[in-house]
Amino acid sequence: MLELYNAAQSTCSQKVRLTLAEKRLDFVEHKLKLFQNDQLKHEYLKLNPNGVVPTLVDGGEPVIDSSVIMEYLDEVYPSPTLTPSDYKRRARMRAWMRYFEEVPTVAVRFPSYNAAFARHFEGMADDEFKALAKSKPLRDRFLGEMNKGKGFSLERLRQAEESIRKTAVRMEGVLAQNAYLLGEELTLADLCVLPSFVRMEDLGYEFLWKDSPGTVAWLARVKSRPSFGKAFYSGSLLSEQYPGIRDEHQTKRAALLASPAM
């Protein structure tokens, strides 16, 4: 029996849910409440010492890291496959996935925290917030960099936007001529990056790729697949959990950009 410990709004969890949906695999879902620190509880840390979601448990054995889980599922449950059979194309798929882990997956965290998540820390005392940051096994430095009242700096937001823009440009080089990143068939590479684009779109950043028609068409194409509705169920978008967040965030962004300090 497959069990998935995850959170609805987590982009890394969404990658795995997309994979499970595409492969039509049944699983038991355990929804963790991240801002109640379910992921830092002792029983969960025994499964995933990194204290992040998602974690897949297959026959009692935990598998951690979202991209590792995606490849694990495609190897252990090979039909339908989401990995090219050709070695060179498989290498290209993995190169895409590593790039996505290094660039857009990291980038979306900064606007996400500023728009939605930082509000959960505003009422904390400074010492309490610092203790929380230090308690994160994997994200201690990331959270420690954030101003608990204001979020991340404008410089960090600009870097995040540039990372997404750079990703769209790189993808456009392929998607201008192909339906998916490895050709005419969907692979794990497409599922790996999709949640990052959905998150940025949800926060009002689609202008970053509006001049990349192949990427625009790809996004619409992947979102039209049945797996999207299954993986992005109600509550998976930040705009569903925080009504009005898109306009609120873009208004704040515009004000920062117009600041005399700039």
JSON list of N, CA and C in Angstrom, two decimals, residues 85-158:
[
{"chain": "A", "resi": 85, "resn": "SER", "atom": "N", "xyz": [12.61, 5.67, -22.89]},
{"chain": "A", "resi": 85, "resn": "SER", "atom": "CA", "xyz": [13.34, 4.40, -22.91]},
{"chain": "A", "resi": 85, "resn": "SER", "atom": "C", "xyz": [14.76, 4.58, -23.44]},
{"chain": "A", "resi": 86, "resn": "ASP", "atom": "N", "xyz": [14.97, 5.59, -24.25]},
{"chain": "A", "resi": 86, "resn": "ASP", "atom": "CA", "xyz": [16.28, 5.86, -24.82]},
{"chain": "A", "resi": 86, "resn": "ASP", "atom": "C", "xyz": [17.19, 6.50, -23.76]},
{"chain": "A", "resi": 87, "resn": "TYR", "atom": "N", "xyz": [18.42, 6.01, -23.65]},
{"chain": "A", "resi": 87, "resn": "TYR", "atom": "CA", "xyz": [19.33, 6.46, -22.60]},
{"chain": "A", "resi": 87, "resn": "TYR", "atom": "C", "xyz": [19.65, 7.96, -22.70]},
{"chain": "A", "resi": 88, "resn": "LYS", "atom": "N", "xyz": [19.84, 8.44, -23.91]},
{"chain": "A", "resi": 88, "resn": "LYS", "atom": "CA", "xyz": [20.20, 9.85, -24.07]},
{"chain": "A", "resi": 88, "resn": "LYS", "atom": "C", "xyz": [19.04, 10.76, -23.73]},
{"chain": "A", "resi": 89, "resn": "ARG", "atom": "N", "xyz": [17.84, 10.38, -24.13]},
{"chain": "A", "resi": 89, "resn": "ARG", "atom": "CA", "xyz": [16.66, 11.19, -23.79]},
{"chain": "A", "resi": 89, "resn": "ARG", "atom": "C", "xyz": [16.38, 11.12, -22.29]},
{"chain": "A", "resi": 90, "resn": "ARG", "atom": "N", "xyz": [16.65, 9.96, -21.71]},
{"chain": "A", "resi": 90, "resn": "ARG", "atom": "CA", "xyz": [16.48, 9.83, -20.26]},
{"chain": "A", "resi": 90, "resn": "ARG", "atom": "C", "xyz": [17.46, 10.74, -19.54]},
{"chain": "A", "resi": 91, "resn": "ALA", "atom": "N", "xyz": [18.67, 10.84, -20.04]},
{"chain": "A", "resi": 91, "resn": "ALA", "atom": "CA", "xyz": [19.65, 11.75, -19.43]},
{"chain": "A", "resi": 91, "resn": "ALA", "atom": "C", "xyz": [19.19, 13.19, -19.56]},
{"chain": "A", "resi": 92, "resn": "ARG", "atom": "N", "xyz": [18.61, 13.55, -20.70]},
{"chain": "A", "resi": 92, "resn": "ARG", "atom": "CA", "xyz": [18.10, 14.92, -20.87]},
{"chain": "A", "resi": 92, "resn": "ARG", "atom": "C", "xyz": [16.96, 15.19, -19.90]},
{"chain": "A", "resi": 93, "resn": "MET", "atom": "N", "xyz": [16.11, 14.20, -19.68]},
{"chain": "A", "resi": 93, "resn": "MET", "atom": "CA", "xyz": [15.01, 14.37, -18.72]},
{"chain": "A", "resi": 93, "resn": "MET", "atom": "C", "xyz": [15.57, 14.65, -17.32]},
{"chain": "A", "resi": 94, "resn": "ARG", "atom": "N", "xyz": [16.57, 13.90, -16.93]},
{"chain": "A", "resi": 94, "resn": "ARG", "atom": "CA", "xyz": [17.14, 14.07, -15.60]},
{"chain": "A", "resi": 94, "resn": "ARG", "atom": "C", "xyz": [17.89, 15.40, -15.48]},
{"chain": "A", "resi": 95, "resn": "ALA", "atom": "N", "xyz": [18.50, 15.83, -16.58]},
{"chain": "A", "resi": 95, "resn": "ALA", "atom": "CA", "xyz": [19.16, 17.14, -16.56]},
{"chain": "A", "resi": 95, "resn": "ALA", "atom": "C", "xyz": [18.14, 18.26, -16.35]},
{"chain": "A", "resi": 96, "resn": "TRP", "atom": "N", "xyz": [16.99, 18.15, -17.02]},
{"chain": "A", "resi": 96, "resn": "TRP", "atom": "CA", "xyz": [15.90, 19.11, -16.80]},
{"chain": "A", "resi": 96, "resn": "TRP", "atom": "C", "xyz": [15.48, 19.10, -15.33]},
{"chain": "A", "resi": 97, "resn": "MET", "atom": "N", "xyz": [15.30, 17.92, -14.77]},
{"chain": "A", "resi": 97, "resn": "MET", "atom": "CA", "xyz": [14.82, 17.81, -13.40]},
{"chain": "A", "resi": 97, "resn": "MET", "atom": "C", "xyz": [15.81, 18.43, -12.41]},
{"chain": "A", "resi": 98, "resn": "ARG", "atom": "N", "xyz": [17.10, 18.20, -12.63]},
{"chain": "A", "resi": 98, "resn": "ARG", "atom": "CA", "xyz": [18.09, 18.80, -11.73]},
{"chain": "A", "resi": 98, "resn": "ARG", "atom": "C", "xyz": [18.08, 20.32, -11.85]},
{"chain": "A", "resi": 99, "resn": "TYR", "atom": "N", "xyz": [17.93, 20.81, -13.07]},
{"chain": "A", "resi": 99, "resn": "TYR", "atom": "CA", "xyz": [17.84, 22.25, -13.25]},
{"chain": "A", "resi": 99, "resn": "TYR", "atom": "C", "xyz": [16.62, 22.81, -12.54]},
{"chain": "A", "resi": 100, "resn": "PHE", "atom": "N", "xyz": [15.50, 22.15, -12.67]},
{"chain": "A", "resi": 100, "resn": "PHE", "atom": "CA", "xyz": [14.28, 22.63, -12.03]},
{"chain": "A", "resi": 100, "resn": "PHE", "atom": "C", "xyz": [14.41, 22.64, -10.51]},
{"chain": "A", "resi": 101, "resn": "GLU", "atom": "N", "xyz": [15.11, 21.65, -9.97]},
{"chain": "A", "resi": 101, "resn": "GLU", "atom": "CA", "xyz": [15.31, 21.61, -8.52]},
{"chain": "A", "resi": 101, "resn": "GLU", "atom": "C", "xyz": [16.19, 22.76, -8.04]},
{"chain": "A", "resi": 102, "resn": "GLU", "atom": "N", "xyz": [17.18, 23.13, -8.87]},
{"chain": "A", "resi": 102, "resn": "GLU", "atom": "CA", "xyz": [18.13, 24.17, -8.49]},
{"chain": "A", "resi": 102, "resn": "GLU", "atom": "C", "xyz": [17.60, 25.58, -8.72]},
{"chain": "A", "resi": 103, "resn": "VAL", "atom": "N", "xyz": [16.75, 25.75, -9.73]},
{"chain": "A", "resi": 103, "resn": "VAL", "atom": "CA", "xyz": [16.37, 27.12, -10.12]},
{"chain": "A", "resi": 103, "resn": "VAL", "atom": "C", "xyz": [14.91, 27.44, -9.78]},
{"chain": "A", "resi": 104, "resn": "PRO", "atom": "N", "xyz": [13.90, 27.00, -10.53]},
{"chain": "A", "resi": 104, "resn": "PRO", "atom": "CA", "xyz": [12.54, 27.45, -10.22]},
{"chain": "A", "resi": 104, "resn": "PRO", "atom": "C", "xyz": [11.98, 26.93, -8.90]},
{"chain": "A", "resi": 105, "resn": "THR", "atom": "N", "xyz": [12.33, 25.70, -8.51]},
{"chain": "A", "resi": 105, "resn": "THR", "atom": "CA", "xyz": [11.80, 25.16, -7.26]},
{"chain": "A", "resi": 105, "resn": "THR", "atom": "C", "xyz": [12.23, 26.02, -6.08]},
{"chain": "A", "resi": 106, "resn": "VAL", "atom": "N", "xyz": [13.46, 26.48, -6.11]},
{"chain": "A", "resi": 106, "resn": "VAL", "atom": "CA", "xyz": [13.97, 27.36, -5.05]},
{"chain": "A", "resi": 106, "resn": "VAL", "atom": "C", "xyz": [13.35, 28.75, -5.17]},
{"chain": "A", "resi": 107, "resn": "ALA", "atom": "N", "xyz": [13.24, 29.24, -6.41]},
{"chain": "A", "resi": 107, "resn": "ALA", "atom": "CA", "xyz": [12.78, 30.61, -6.63]},
{"chain": "A", "resi": 107, "resn": "ALA", "atom": "C", "xyz": [11.38, 30.86, -6.10]},
{"chain": "A", "resi": 108, "resn": "VAL", "atom": "N", "xyz": [10.47, 29.91, -6.27]},
{"chain": "A", "resi": 108, "resn": "VAL", "atom": "CA", "xyz": [9.07, 30.17, -5.90]},
{"chain": "A", "resi": 108, "resn": "VAL", "atom": "C", "xyz": [8.88, 30.34, -4.40]},
{"chain": "A", "resi": 109, "resn": "ARG", "atom": "N", "xyz": [9.85, 29.90, -3.62]},
{"chain": "A", "resi": 109, "resn": "ARG", "atom": "CA", "xyz": [9.68, 30.00, -2.17]},
{"chain": "A", "resi": 109, "resn": "ARG", "atom": "C", "xyz": [9.63, 31.45, -1.72]},
{"chain": "A", "resi": 110, "resn": "PHE", "atom": "N", "xyz": [10.40, 32.33, -2.35]},
{"chain": "A", "resi": 110, "resn": "PHE", "atom": "CA", "xyz": [10.50, 33.71, -1.88]},
{"chain": "A", "resi": 110, "resn": "PHE", "atom": "C", "xyz": [9.19, 34.49, -2.06]},
{"chain": "A", "resi": 111, "resn": "PRO", "atom": "N", "xyz": [8.60, 34.53, -3.26]},
{"chain": "A", "resi": 111, "resn": "PRO", "atom": "CA", "xyz": [7.30, 35.20, -3.36]},
{"chain": "A", "resi": 111, "resn": "PRO", "atom": "C", "xyz": [6.20, 34.47, -2.60]},
{"chain": "A", "resi": 112, "resn": "SER", "atom": "N", "xyz": [6.30, 33.15, -2.48]},
{"chain": "A", "resi": 112, "resn": "SER", "atom": "CA", "xyz": [5.29, 32.40, -1.73]},
{"chain": "A", "resi": 112, "resn": "SER", "atom": "C", "xyz": [5.27, 32.81, -0.27]},
{"chain": "A", "resi": 113, "resn": "TYR", "atom": "N", "xyz": [6.45, 32.92, 0.33]},
{"chain": "A", "resi": 113, "resn": "TYR", "atom": "CA", "xyz": [6.52, 33.32, 1.73]},
{"chain": "A", "resi": 113, "resn": "TYR", "atom": "C", "xyz": [6.07, 34.77, 1.90]},
{"chain": "A", "resi": 114, "resn": "ASN", "atom": "N", "xyz": [6.50, 35.64, 1.02]},
{"chain": "A", "resi": 114, "resn": "ASN", "atom": "CA", "xyz": [6.09, 37.04, 1.14]},
{"chain": "A", "resi": 114, "resn": "ASN", "atom": "C", "xyz": [4.59, 37.21, 0.98]},
{"chain": "A", "resi": 115, "resn": "ALA", "atom": "N", "xyz": [4.02, 36.49, 0.03]},
{"chain": "A", "resi": 115, "resn": "ALA", "atom": "CA", "xyz": [2.59, 36.66, -0.26]},
{"chain": "A", "resi": 115, "resn": "ALA", "atom": "C", "xyz": [1.70, 35.98, 0.77]},
{"chain": "A", "resi": 116, "resn": "ALA", "atom": "N", "xyz": [2.10, 34.80, 1.23]},
{"chain": "A", "resi": 116, "resn": "ALA", "atom": "CA", "xyz": [1.17, 34.00, 2.03]},
{"chain": "A", "resi": 116, "resn": "ALA", "atom": "C", "xyz": [1.73, 33.57, 3.38]},
{"chain": "A", "resi": 117, "resn": "PHE", "atom": "N", "xyz": [2.93, 33.02, 3.39]},
{"chain": "A", "resi": 117, "resn": "PHE", "atom": "CA", "xyz": [3.37, 32.30, 4.57]},
{"chain": "A", "resi": 117, "resn": "PHE", "atom": "C", "xyz": [3.93, 33.18, 5.68]},
{"chain": "A", "resi": 118, "resn": "ALA", "atom": "N", "xyz": [4.49, 34.34, 5.32]},
{"chain": "A", "resi": 118, "resn": "ALA", "atom": "CA", "xyz": [5.10, 35.20, 6.33]},
{"chain": "A", "resi": 118, "resn": "ALA", "atom": "C", "xyz": [4.10, 35.64, 7.39]},
{"chain": "A", "resi": 119, "resn": "ARG", "atom": "N", "xyz": [2.85, 35.75, 7.01]},
{"chain": "A", "resi": 119, "resn": "ARG", "atom": "CA", "xyz": [1.82, 36.21, 7.95]},
{"chain": "A", "resi": 119, "resn": "ARG", "atom": "C", "xyz": [1.69, 35.29, 9.16]},
{"chain": "A", "resi": 120, "resn": "HIS", "atom": "N", "xyz": [2.09, 34.04, 9.00]},
{"chain": "A", "resi": 120, "resn": "HIS", "atom": "CA", "xyz": [1.99, 33.10, 10.11]},
{"chain": "A", "resi": 120, "resn": "HIS", "atom": "C", "xyz": [3.04, 33.36, 11.20]},
{"chain": "A", "resi": 121, "resn": "PHE", "atom": "N", "xyz": [4.02, 34.19, 10.90]},
{"chain": "A", "resi": 121, "resn": "PHE", "atom": "CA", "xyz": [5.10, 34.44, 11.84]},
{"chain": "A", "resi": 121, "resn": "PHE", "atom": "C", "xyz": [5.05, 35.84, 12.45]},
{"chain": "A", "resi": 122, "resn": "GLU", "atom": "N", "xyz": [4.17, 36.70, 11.95]},
{"chain": "A", "resi": 122, "resn": "GLU", "atom": "CA", "xyz": [4.15, 38.10, 12.37]},
{"chain": "A", "resi": 122, "resn": "GLU", "atom": "C", "xyz": [3.97, 38.27, 13.87]},
{"chain": "A", "resi": 123, "resn": "GLY", "atom": "N", "xyz": [3.13, 37.44, 14.48]},
{"chain": "A", "resi": 123, "resn": "GLY", "atom": "CA", "xyz": [2.82, 37.60, 15.90]},
{"chain": "A", "resi": 123, "resn": "GLY", "atom": "C", "xyz": [3.83, 36.96, 16.83]},
{"chain": "A", "resi": 124, "resn": "MET", "atom": "N", "xyz": [4.85, 36.31, 16.28]},
{"chain": "A", "resi": 124, "resn": "MET", "atom": "CA", "xyz": [5.84, 35.64, 17.11]},
{"chain": "A", "resi": 124, "resn": "MET", "atom": "C", "xyz": [6.84, 36.65, 17.69]},
{"chain": "A", "resi": 125, "resn": "ALA", "atom": "N", "xyz": [7.29, 36.36, 18.89]},
{"chain": "A", "resi": 125, "resn": "ALA", "atom": "CA", "xyz": [8.41, 37.12, 19.45]},
{"chain": "A", "resi": 125, "resn": "ALA", "atom": "C", "xyz": [9.66, 36.76, 18.66]},
{"chain": "A", "resi": 126, "resn": "ASP", "atom": "N", "xyz": [10.63, 37.68, 18.65]},
{"chain": "A", "resi": 126, "resn": "ASP", "atom": "CA", "xyz": [11.85, 37.45, 17.87]},
{"chain": "A", "resi": 126, "resn": "ASP", "atom": "C", "xyz": [12.54, 36.16, 18.27]},
{"chain": "A", "resi": 127, "resn": "ASP", "atom": "N", "xyz": [12.64, 35.90, 19.56]},
{"chain": "A", "resi": 127, "resn": "ASP", "atom": "CA", "xyz": [13.31, 34.69, 20.05]},
{"chain": "A", "resi": 127, "resn": "ASP", "atom": "C", "xyz": [12.55, 33.44, 19.61]},
{"chain": "A", "resi": 128, "resn": "GLU", "atom": "N", "xyz": [11.25, 33.52, 19.64]},
{"chain": "A", "resi": 128, "resn": "GLU", "atom": "CA", "xyz": [10.42, 32.38, 19.23]},
{"chain": "A", "resi": 128, "resn": "GLU", "atom": "C", "xyz": [10.62, 32.08, 17.75]},
{"chain": "A", "resi": 129, "resn": "PHE", "atom": "N", "xyz": [10.68, 33.14, 16.94]},
{"chain": "A", "resi": 129, "resn": "PHE", "atom": "CA", "xyz": [10.87, 32.94, 15.50]},
{"chain": "A", "resi": 129, "resn": "PHE", "atom": "C", "xyz": [12.26, 32.37, 15.22]},
{"chain": "A", "resi": 130, "resn": "LYS", "atom": "N", "xyz": [13.27, 32.89, 15.89]},
{"chain": "A", "resi": 130, "resn": "LYS", "atom": "CA", "xyz": [14.63, 32.38, 15.67]},
{"chain": "A", "resi": 130, "resn": "LYS", "atom": "C", "xyz": [14.72, 30.91, 16.08]},
{"chain": "A", "resi": 131, "resn": "ALA", "atom": "N", "xyz": [14.04, 30.55, 17.16]},
{"chain": "A", "resi": 131, "resn": "ALA", "atom": "CA", "xyz": [14.05, 29.15, 17.60]},
{"chain": "A", "resi": 131, "resn": "ALA", "atom": "C", "xyz": [13.36, 28.25, 16.58]},
{"chain": "A", "resi": 132, "resn": "LEU", "atom": "N", "xyz": [12.26, 28.76, 16.00]},
{"chain": "A", "resi": 132, "resn": "LEU", "atom": "CA", "xyz": [11.55, 27.99, 14.97]},
{"chain": "A", "resi": 132, "resn": "LEU", "atom": "C", "xyz": [12.45, 27.78, 13.76]},
{"chain": "A", "resi": 133, "resn": "ALA", "atom": "N", "xyz": [13.13, 28.84, 13.33]},
{"chain": "A", "resi": 133, "resn": "ALA", "atom": "CA", "xyz": [14.02, 28.72, 12.17]},
{"chain": "A", "resi": 133, "resn": "ALA", "atom": "C", "xyz": [15.11, 27.69, 12.42]},
{"chain": "A", "resi": 134, "resn": "LYS", "atom": "N", "xyz": [15.70, 27.72, 13.61]},
{"chain": "A", "resi": 134, "resn": "LYS", "atom": "CA", "xyz": [16.76, 26.78, 13.94]},
{"chain": "A", "resi": 134, "resn": "LYS", "atom": "C", "xyz": [16.26, 25.35, 14.03]},
{"chain": "A", "resi": 135, "resn": "SER", "atom": "N", "xyz": [14.96, 25.17, 14.29]},
{"chain": "A", "resi": 135, "resn": "SER", "atom": "CA", "xyz": [14.42, 23.82, 14.43]},
{"chain": "A", "resi": 135, "resn": "SER", "atom": "C", "xyz": [14.19, 23.13, 13.09]},
{"chain": "A", "resi": 136, "resn": "LYS", "atom": "N", "xyz": [14.33, 23.87, 12.00]},
{"chain": "A", "resi": 136, "resn": "LYS", "atom": "CA", "xyz": [14.11, 23.29, 10.68]},
{"chain": "A", "resi": 136, "resn": "LYS", "atom": "C", "xyz": [15.37, 22.52, 10.25]},
{"chain": "A", "resi": 137, "resn": "PRO", "atom": "N", "xyz": [15.29, 21.21, 10.10]},
{"chain": "A", "resi": 137, "resn": "PRO", "atom": "CA", "xyz": [16.49, 20.45, 9.75]},
{"chain": "A", "resi": 137, "resn": "PRO", "atom": "C", "xyz": [17.09, 20.82, 8.41]},
{"chain": "A", "resi": 138, "resn": "LEU", "atom": "N", "xyz": [16.25, 21.21, 7.44]},
{"chain": "A", "resi": 138, "resn": "LEU", "atom": "CA", "xyz": [16.73, 21.47, 6.09]},
{"chain": "A", "resi": 138, "resn": "LEU", "atom": "C", "xyz": [16.63, 22.93, 5.69]},
{"chain": "A", "resi": 139, "resn": "ARG", "atom": "N", "xyz": [15.69, 23.66, 6.26]},
{"chain": "A", "resi": 139, "resn": "ARG", "atom": "CA", "xyz": [15.40, 25.03, 5.82]},
{"chain": "A", "resi": 139, "resn": "ARG", "atom": "C", "xyz": [15.71, 26.07, 6.90]},
{"chain": "A", "resi": 140, "resn": "ASP", "atom": "N", "xyz": [16.63, 25.78, 7.80]},
{"chain": "A", "resi": 140, "resn": "ASP", "atom": "CA", "xyz": [16.93, 26.69, 8.89]},
{"chain": "A", "resi": 140, "resn": "ASP", "atom": "C", "xyz": [17.52, 28.01, 8.39]},
{"chain": "A", "resi": 141, "resn": "ARG", "atom": "N", "xyz": [18.47, 27.94, 7.46]},
{"chain": "A", "resi": 141, "resn": "ARG", "atom": "CA", "xyz": [19.08, 29.17, 6.95]},
{"chain": "A", "resi": 141, "resn": "ARG", "atom": "C", "xyz": [18.10, 29.95, 6.09]},
{"chain": "A", "resi": 142, "resn": "PHE", "atom": "N", "xyz": [17.30, 29.24, 5.32]},
{"chain": "A", "resi": 142, "resn": "PHE", "atom": "CA", "xyz": [16.31, 29.90, 4.48]},
{"chain": "A", "resi": 142, "resn": "PHE", "atom": "C", "xyz": [15.36, 30.74, 5.33]},
{"chain": "A", "resi": 143, "resn": "LEU", "atom": "N", "xyz": [14.76, 30.12, 6.34]},
{"chain": "A", "resi": 143, "resn": "LEU", "atom": "CA", "xyz": [13.81, 30.84, 7.17]},
{"chain": "A", "resi": 143, "resn": "LEU", "atom": "C", "xyz": [14.50, 31.90, 8.01]},
{"chain": "A", "resi": 144, "resn": "GLY", "atom": "N", "xyz": [15.72, 31.62, 8.43]},
{"chain": "A", "resi": 144, "resn": "GLY", "atom": "CA", "xyz": [16.46, 32.58, 9.25]},
{"chain": "A", "resi": 144, "resn": "GLY", "atom": "C", "xyz": [16.78, 33.86, 8.51]},
{"chain": "A", "resi": 145, "resn": "GLU", "atom": "N", "xyz": [16.80, 33.81, 7.18]},
{"chain": "A", "resi": 145, "resn": "GLU", "atom": "CA", "xyz": [17.09, 34.99, 6.38]},
{"chain": "A", "resi": 145, "resn": "GLU", "atom": "C", "xyz": [15.89, 35.93, 6.27]},
{"chain": "A", "resi": 146, "resn": "MET", "atom": "N", "xyz": [14.70, 35.41, 6.55]},
{"chain": "A", "resi": 146, "resn": "MET", "atom": "CA", "xyz": [13.48, 36.18, 6.34]},
{"chain": "A", "resi": 146, "resn": "MET", "atom": "C", "xyz": [13.20, 37.14, 7.49]},
{"chain": "A", "resi": 147, "resn": "ASN", "atom": "N", "xyz": [12.75, 38.32, 7.18]},
{"chain": "A", "resi": 147, "resn": "ASN", "atom": "CA", "xyz": [12.25, 39.26, 8.18]},
{"chain": "A", "resi": 147, "resn": "ASN", "atom": "C", "xyz": [10.83, 38.82, 8.53]},
{"chain": "A", "resi": 148, "resn": "LYS", "atom": "N", "xyz": [10.59, 38.46, 9.78]},
{"chain": "A", "resi": 148, "resn": "LYS", "atom": "CA", "xyz": [9.29, 37.87, 10.12]},
{"chain": "A", "resi": 148, "resn": "LYS", "atom": "C", "xyz": [8.13, 38.84, 9.95]},
{"chain": "A", "resi": 149, "resn": "GLY", "atom": "N", "xyz": [8.40, 40.12, 9.89]},
{"chain": "A", "resi": 149, "resn": "GLY", "atom": "CA", "xyz": [7.32, 41.08, 9.69]},
{"chain": "A", "resi": 149, "resn": "GLY", "atom": "C", "xyz": [7.13, 41.50, 8.24]},
{"chain": "A", "resi": 150, "resn": "LYS", "atom": "N", "xyz": [8.24, 41.48, 7.47]},
{"chain": "A", "resi": 150, "resn": "LYS", "atom": "CA", "xyz": [8.18, 41.99, 6.11]},
{"chain": "A", "resi": 150, "resn": "LYS", "atom": "C", "xyz": [8.41, 40.93, 5.04]},
{"chain": "A", "resi": 151, "resn": "GLY", "atom": "N", "xyz": [8.91, 39.78, 5.44]},
{"chain": "A", "resi": 151, "resn": "GLY", "atom": "CA", "xyz": [9.21, 38.74, 4.46]},
{"chain": "A", "resi": 151, "resn": "GLY", "atom": "C", "xyz": [10.62, 38.91, 3.92]},
{"chain": "A", "resi": 152, "resn": "PHE", "atom": "N", "xyz": [10.85, 38.42, 2.71]},
{"chain": "A", "resi": 152, "resn": "PHE", "atom": "CA", "xyz": [12.16, 38.50, 2.09]},
{"chain": "A", "resi": 152, "resn": "PHE", "atom": "C", "xyz": [12.34, 39.83, 1.37]},
{"chain": "A", "resi": 153, "resn": "SER", "atom": "N", "xyz": [13.58, 40.19, 1.12]},
{"chain": "A", "resi": 153, "resn": "SER", "atom": "CA", "xyz": [13.91, 41.48, 0.54]},
{"chain": "A", "resi": 153, "resn": "SER", "atom": "C", "xyz": [13.46, 41.58, -0.91]},
{"chain": "A", "resi": 154, "resn": "LEU", "atom": "N", "xyz": [13.39, 42.81, -1.41]},
{"chain": "A", "resi": 154, "resn": "LEU", "atom": "CA", "xyz": [13.06, 43.05, -2.81]},
{"chain": "A", "resi": 154, "resn": "LEU", "atom": "C", "xyz": [14.11, 42.41, -3.72]},
{"chain": "A", "resi": 155, "resn": "GLU", "atom": "N", "xyz": [15.35, 42.41, -3.27]},
{"chain": "A", "resi": 155, "resn": "GLU", "atom": "CA", "xyz": [16.41, 41.78, -4.06]},
{"chain": "A", "resi": 155, "resn": "GLU", "atom": "C", "xyz": [16.12, 40.30, -4.25]},
{"chain": "A", "resi": 156, "resn": "ARG", "atom": "N", "xyz": [15.67, 39.62, -3.18]},
{"chain": "A", "resi": 156, "resn": "ARG", "atom": "CA", "xyz": [15.34, 38.20, -3.28]},
{"chain": "A", "resi": 156, "resn": "ARG", "atom": "C", "xyz": [14.16, 37.98, -4.23]},
{"chain": "A", "resi": 157, "resn": "LEU", "atom": "N", "xyz": [13.17, 38.84, -4.17]},
{"chain": "A", "resi": 157, "resn": "LEU", "atom": "CA", "xyz": [12.03, 38.72, -5.08]},
{"chain": "A", "resi": 157, "resn": "LEU", "atom": "C", "xyz": [12.48, 38.91, -6.52]},
{"chain": "A", "resi": 158, "resn": "ARG", "atom": "N", "xyz": [13.34, 39.87, -6.76]},
{"chain": "A", "resi": 158, "resn": "ARG", "atom": "CA", "xyz": [13.83, 40.09, -8.12]},
{"chain": "A", "resi": 158, "resn": "ARG", "atom": "C", "xyz": [14.63, 38.90, -8.62]}
]
